[in-house]
Amino acid sequence: MSATKLLVLGIVHLSGGAHGYQVRSELQSWGAESWAKIKPGSIYHALKKAAADGLLTEHAEPGNSGPERVLYRATARGRDEMVELVRDGLRRTHDPDMLNASIAMLPMLTRTDAIAQVNERVARLEAELVVQAEWREHPNRDTPEHVRDQAELWAGQARTELEWAKSLSKRLSEGAYAMADDPGSWRTVPDHLKMRA
């Protein structure tokens, strides 16, 4: 649910205000159903829950020849929550959906903050690889061989992710992406990123 919550808060923030179907359409255009495993129903649930939690405001508007529509806008608390979710997703290992959602909203962080969070991920992955190596070198005798072989897969995945995270940190340090503290950042939503009603 955290990945859905993060993406919903981010899309509403980026758009300056959006209806549920706009959030759904934007996330579908990004392919989020595959890389963050978001279901259409979870988007509407996340919007309602975020509004109930004070992260979004709801404004009823007349519909186009139909029932009223709800326009959602991010509150200051919602923007703070979104930033904290991006930070958490960048640091947390073993949650690919949250990592993918955090990468999608990476420019919501300042450059220094983003680099710090990615470097924290690097440190955690390095520590995990040390523990995995120890476990593989001295396995419990009761651990079946096929489970020990599975640890090789885990280590390979962690090494690949570690290489990627180091590369991202380097690219950020070299100025990749317009971050929250850069001119032209996503903090001020340019017209071409705003959703159309």
Tab-separated table of C-alpha atoms in Angstrom:
chain	number	residue	atom	x	y	z
A	1	MET	CA	0.000	0.000	0.000
A	2	SER	CA	2.900	2.393	0.641
A	3	ALA	CA	3.880	2.423	-3.045
A	4	THR	CA	0.305	3.227	-4.048
A	5	LYS	CA	0.044	5.898	-1.368
A	6	LEU	CA	3.309	7.490	-2.481
A	7	LEU	CA	2.381	7.536	-6.153
A	8	VAL	CA	-1.124	8.867	-5.488
A	9	LEU	CA	0.215	11.674	-3.278
A	10	GLY	CA	2.892	12.444	-5.851
A	11	ILE	CA	0.546	12.601	-8.829
A	12	VAL	CA	-1.936	14.799	-6.958
A	13	HIS	CA	0.912	17.099	-5.901
A	14	LEU	CA	2.449	17.247	-9.381
A	15	SER	CA	-0.876	17.990	-11.003
A	16	GLY	CA	-1.741	20.764	-8.561
A	17	GLY	CA	-5.043	18.932	-7.995
A	18	ALA	CA	-6.624	15.939	-9.685
A	19	HIS	CA	-9.725	13.791	-9.884
A	20	GLY	CA	-9.443	10.081	-9.208
A	21	TYR	CA	-9.656	9.099	-12.870
A	22	GLN	CA	-6.869	11.566	-13.710
A	23	VAL	CA	-4.599	9.968	-11.106
A	24	ARG	CA	-5.479	6.526	-12.454
A	25	SER	CA	-4.883	7.581	-16.085
A	26	GLU	CA	-1.523	9.164	-15.295
A	27	LEU	CA	-0.305	6.105	-13.370
A	28	GLN	CA	-1.498	3.828	-16.182
A	29	SER	CA	0.408	5.959	-18.707
A	30	TRP	CA	3.530	5.456	-16.567
A	31	GLY	CA	2.962	1.662	-16.536
A	32	ALA	CA	2.732	1.662	-12.727
A	33	GLU	CA	0.456	-1.384	-12.716
A	34	SER	CA	3.465	-3.494	-13.747
A	35	TRP	CA	6.412	-1.921	-11.875
A	36	ALA	CA	4.552	-0.949	-8.678
A	37	LYS	CA	1.752	-3.556	-8.891
A	38	ILE	CA	-0.943	-0.908	-8.530
A	39	LYS	CA	-4.538	-1.927	-9.148
A	40	PRO	CA	-7.149	0.658	-10.232
A	41	GLY	CA	-9.277	0.029	-7.129
A	42	SER	CA	-6.306	0.610	-4.845
A	43	ILE	CA	-5.841	4.078	-6.352
A	44	TYR	CA	-9.333	5.174	-5.323
A	45	HIS	CA	-8.939	3.587	-1.900
A	46	ALA	CA	-5.593	5.382	-1.420
A	47	LEU	CA	-7.184	8.717	-2.386
A	48	LYS	CA	-10.037	8.288	0.119
A	49	LYS	CA	-7.686	7.094	2.883
A	50	ALA	CA	-5.228	9.959	2.262
A	51	ALA	CA	-8.114	12.443	2.446
A	52	ALA	CA	-9.384	10.851	5.669
A	53	ASP	CA	-5.857	11.075	7.107
A	54	GLY	CA	-5.557	14.779	6.225
A	55	LEU	CA	-2.943	14.244	3.506
A	56	LEU	CA	-5.291	15.407	0.750
A	57	THR	CA	-8.275	17.737	0.663
A	58	GLU	CA	-11.455	16.851	-1.203
A	59	HIS	CA	-13.505	19.373	-3.136
A	60	ALA	CA	-16.793	18.342	-4.767
A	61	GLU	CA	-17.316	19.704	-8.262
A	62	PRO	CA	-20.236	19.327	-10.627
A	63	GLY	CA	-19.704	16.489	-13.081
A	64	ASN	CA	-19.979	16.715	-16.843
A	65	SER	CA	-23.659	15.713	-17.173
A	66	GLY	CA	-23.313	13.227	-14.326
A	67	PRO	CA	-22.682	12.945	-10.606
A	68	GLU	CA	-20.325	15.248	-8.747
A	69	ARG	CA	-16.594	14.650	-9.099
A	70	VAL	CA	-14.081	14.966	-6.294
A	71	LEU	CA	-11.003	17.108	-6.832
A	72	TYR	CA	-8.073	16.155	-4.582
A	73	ARG	CA	-5.286	18.514	-3.576
A	74	ALA	CA	-2.205	17.733	-1.488
A	75	THR	CA	-1.978	19.344	1.939
A	76	ALA	CA	1.321	20.434	3.494
A	77	ARG	CA	1.127	17.289	5.639
A	78	GLY	CA	0.537	15.224	2.489
A	79	ARG	CA	3.597	16.699	0.797
A	80	ASP	CA	5.692	15.994	3.910
A	81	GLU	CA	4.397	12.401	3.989
A	82	MET	CA	5.200	11.972	0.291
A	83	VAL	CA	8.787	13.159	0.811
A	84	GLU	CA	9.221	10.815	3.790
A	85	LEU	CA	7.862	7.894	1.750
A	86	VAL	CA	10.369	8.649	-1.039
A	87	ARG	CA	13.191	8.705	1.526
A	88	ASP	CA	12.020	5.447	3.094
A	89	GLY	CA	11.651	3.709	-0.252
A	90	LEU	CA	15.164	4.664	-1.305
A	91	ARG	CA	16.656	3.361	1.962
A	92	ARG	CA	14.549	0.219	2.417
A	93	THR	CA	15.812	-2.982	0.828
A	94	HIS	CA	13.655	-5.978	-0.173
A	95	ASP	CA	10.681	-3.895	-1.306
A	96	PRO	CA	10.945	-3.450	-5.082
A	97	ASP	CA	7.485	-1.876	-5.433
A	98	MET	CA	8.368	0.868	-2.958
A	99	LEU	CA	11.779	1.369	-4.562
A	100	ASN	CA	10.165	1.782	-7.985
A	101	ALA	CA	7.616	4.263	-6.618
A	102	SER	CA	10.407	6.198	-4.889
A	103	ILE	CA	12.427	6.380	-8.086
A	104	ALA	CA	9.343	7.704	-9.897
A	105	MET	CA	9.114	10.493	-7.298
A	106	LEU	CA	12.880	10.960	-6.786
A	107	PRO	CA	12.892	14.622	-7.934
A	108	MET	CA	10.671	15.495	-4.947
A	109	LEU	CA	13.827	15.369	-2.793
A	110	THR	CA	16.648	17.861	-2.691
A	111	ARG	CA	19.819	16.614	-4.365
A	112	THR	CA	21.695	16.294	-1.050
A	113	ASP	CA	18.797	14.403	0.535
A	114	ALA	CA	18.445	12.028	-2.426
A	115	ILE	CA	22.167	11.245	-2.415
A	116	ALA	CA	22.079	10.615	1.347
A	117	GLN	CA	19.122	8.211	1.041
A	118	VAL	CA	20.672	6.306	-1.869
A	119	ASN	CA	23.985	6.102	0.010
A	120	GLU	CA	22.100	4.683	3.009
A	121	ARG	CA	20.730	1.999	0.672
A	122	VAL	CA	24.297	1.293	-0.497
A	123	ALA	CA	25.450	0.859	3.122
A	124	ARG	CA	22.533	-1.466	3.929
A	125	LEU	CA	23.143	-3.587	0.832
A	126	GLU	CA	26.850	-3.862	1.628
A	127	ALA	CA	26.003	-5.005	5.173
A	128	GLU	CA	23.498	-7.545	3.838
A	129	LEU	CA	26.114	-8.963	1.472
A	130	VAL	CA	28.510	-9.483	4.384
A	131	VAL	CA	25.824	-11.357	6.338
A	132	GLN	CA	24.857	-13.399	3.269
A	133	ALA	CA	28.480	-14.350	2.619
A	134	GLU	CA	28.883	-15.499	6.219
A	135	TRP	CA	25.668	-17.514	6.000
A	136	ARG	CA	26.746	-19.157	2.718
A	137	GLU	CA	30.224	-19.982	4.056
A	138	HIS	CA	28.900	-21.435	7.322
A	139	PRO	CA	25.389	-22.725	6.645
A	140	ASN	CA	23.358	-24.508	9.237
A	141	ARG	CA	23.636	-28.249	8.602
A	142	ASP	CA	19.872	-28.532	8.721
A	143	THR	CA	19.430	-26.073	5.854
A	144	PRO	CA	18.621	-27.981	2.656
A	145	GLU	CA	21.101	-27.622	-0.215
A	146	HIS	CA	18.545	-26.041	-2.524
A	147	VAL	CA	17.866	-23.319	0.045
A	148	ARG	CA	21.600	-22.662	0.324
A	149	ASP	CA	21.714	-22.389	-3.460
A	150	GLN	CA	18.878	-19.892	-3.290
A	151	ALA	CA	21.176	-17.688	-1.197
A	152	GLU	CA	23.407	-17.373	-4.273
A	153	LEU	CA	20.454	-15.876	-6.128
A	154	TRP	CA	19.827	-13.419	-3.272
A	155	ALA	CA	23.483	-12.412	-3.215
A	156	GLY	CA	23.502	-11.905	-6.974
A	157	GLN	CA	20.410	-9.712	-6.777
A	158	ALA	CA	21.925	-7.691	-3.931
A	159	ARG	CA	25.206	-7.202	-5.843
A	160	THR	CA	23.310	-6.004	-8.928
A	161	GLU	CA	21.197	-3.630	-6.855
A	162	LEU	CA	24.308	-2.364	-5.060
A	163	GLU	CA	25.998	-1.579	-8.379
A	164	TRP	CA	22.871	0.240	-9.579
A	165	ALA	CA	22.551	2.269	-6.334
A	166	LYS	CA	26.208	3.348	-6.478
A	167	SER	CA	25.694	4.424	-10.086
A	168	LEU	CA	22.560	6.412	-9.187
A	169	SER	CA	24.386	8.158	-6.343
A	170	LYS	CA	27.211	9.079	-8.734
A	171	ARG	CA	24.794	10.384	-11.387
A	172	LEU	CA	22.971	12.477	-8.776
A	173	SER	CA	26.304	13.871	-7.549
A	174	GLU	CA	27.121	14.849	-11.128
A	175	GLY	CA	23.835	16.759	-11.476
A	176	ALA	CA	21.474	14.224	-13.057
A	177	TYR	CA	17.771	15.096	-12.886
A	178	ALA	CA	16.102	18.336	-11.832
A	179	MET	CA	15.732	17.919	-8.080
A	180	ALA	CA	13.540	19.831	-5.620
A	181	ASP	CA	16.200	22.458	-4.946
A	182	ASP	CA	17.152	22.946	-8.605
A	183	PRO	CA	15.743	25.632	-10.904
A	184	GLY	CA	12.861	24.170	-12.900
A	185	SER	CA	12.231	21.479	-10.300
A	186	TRP	CA	9.027	19.537	-9.819
A	187	ARG	CA	8.257	21.616	-6.718
A	188	THR	CA	6.849	24.227	-9.051
A	189	VAL	CA	4.647	22.352	-11.454
A	190	PRO	CA	5.221	23.474	-15.058
A	191	ASP	CA	2.175	23.624	-17.293
A	192	HIS	CA	3.223	20.648	-19.436
A	193	LEU	CA	3.199	18.395	-16.323
A	194	LYS	CA	-0.170	19.566	-15.057
A	195	MET	CA	-3.020	17.209	-15.780
A	196	ARG	CA	-5.827	18.391	-17.929
A	197	ALA	CA	-9.385	18.286	-16.631
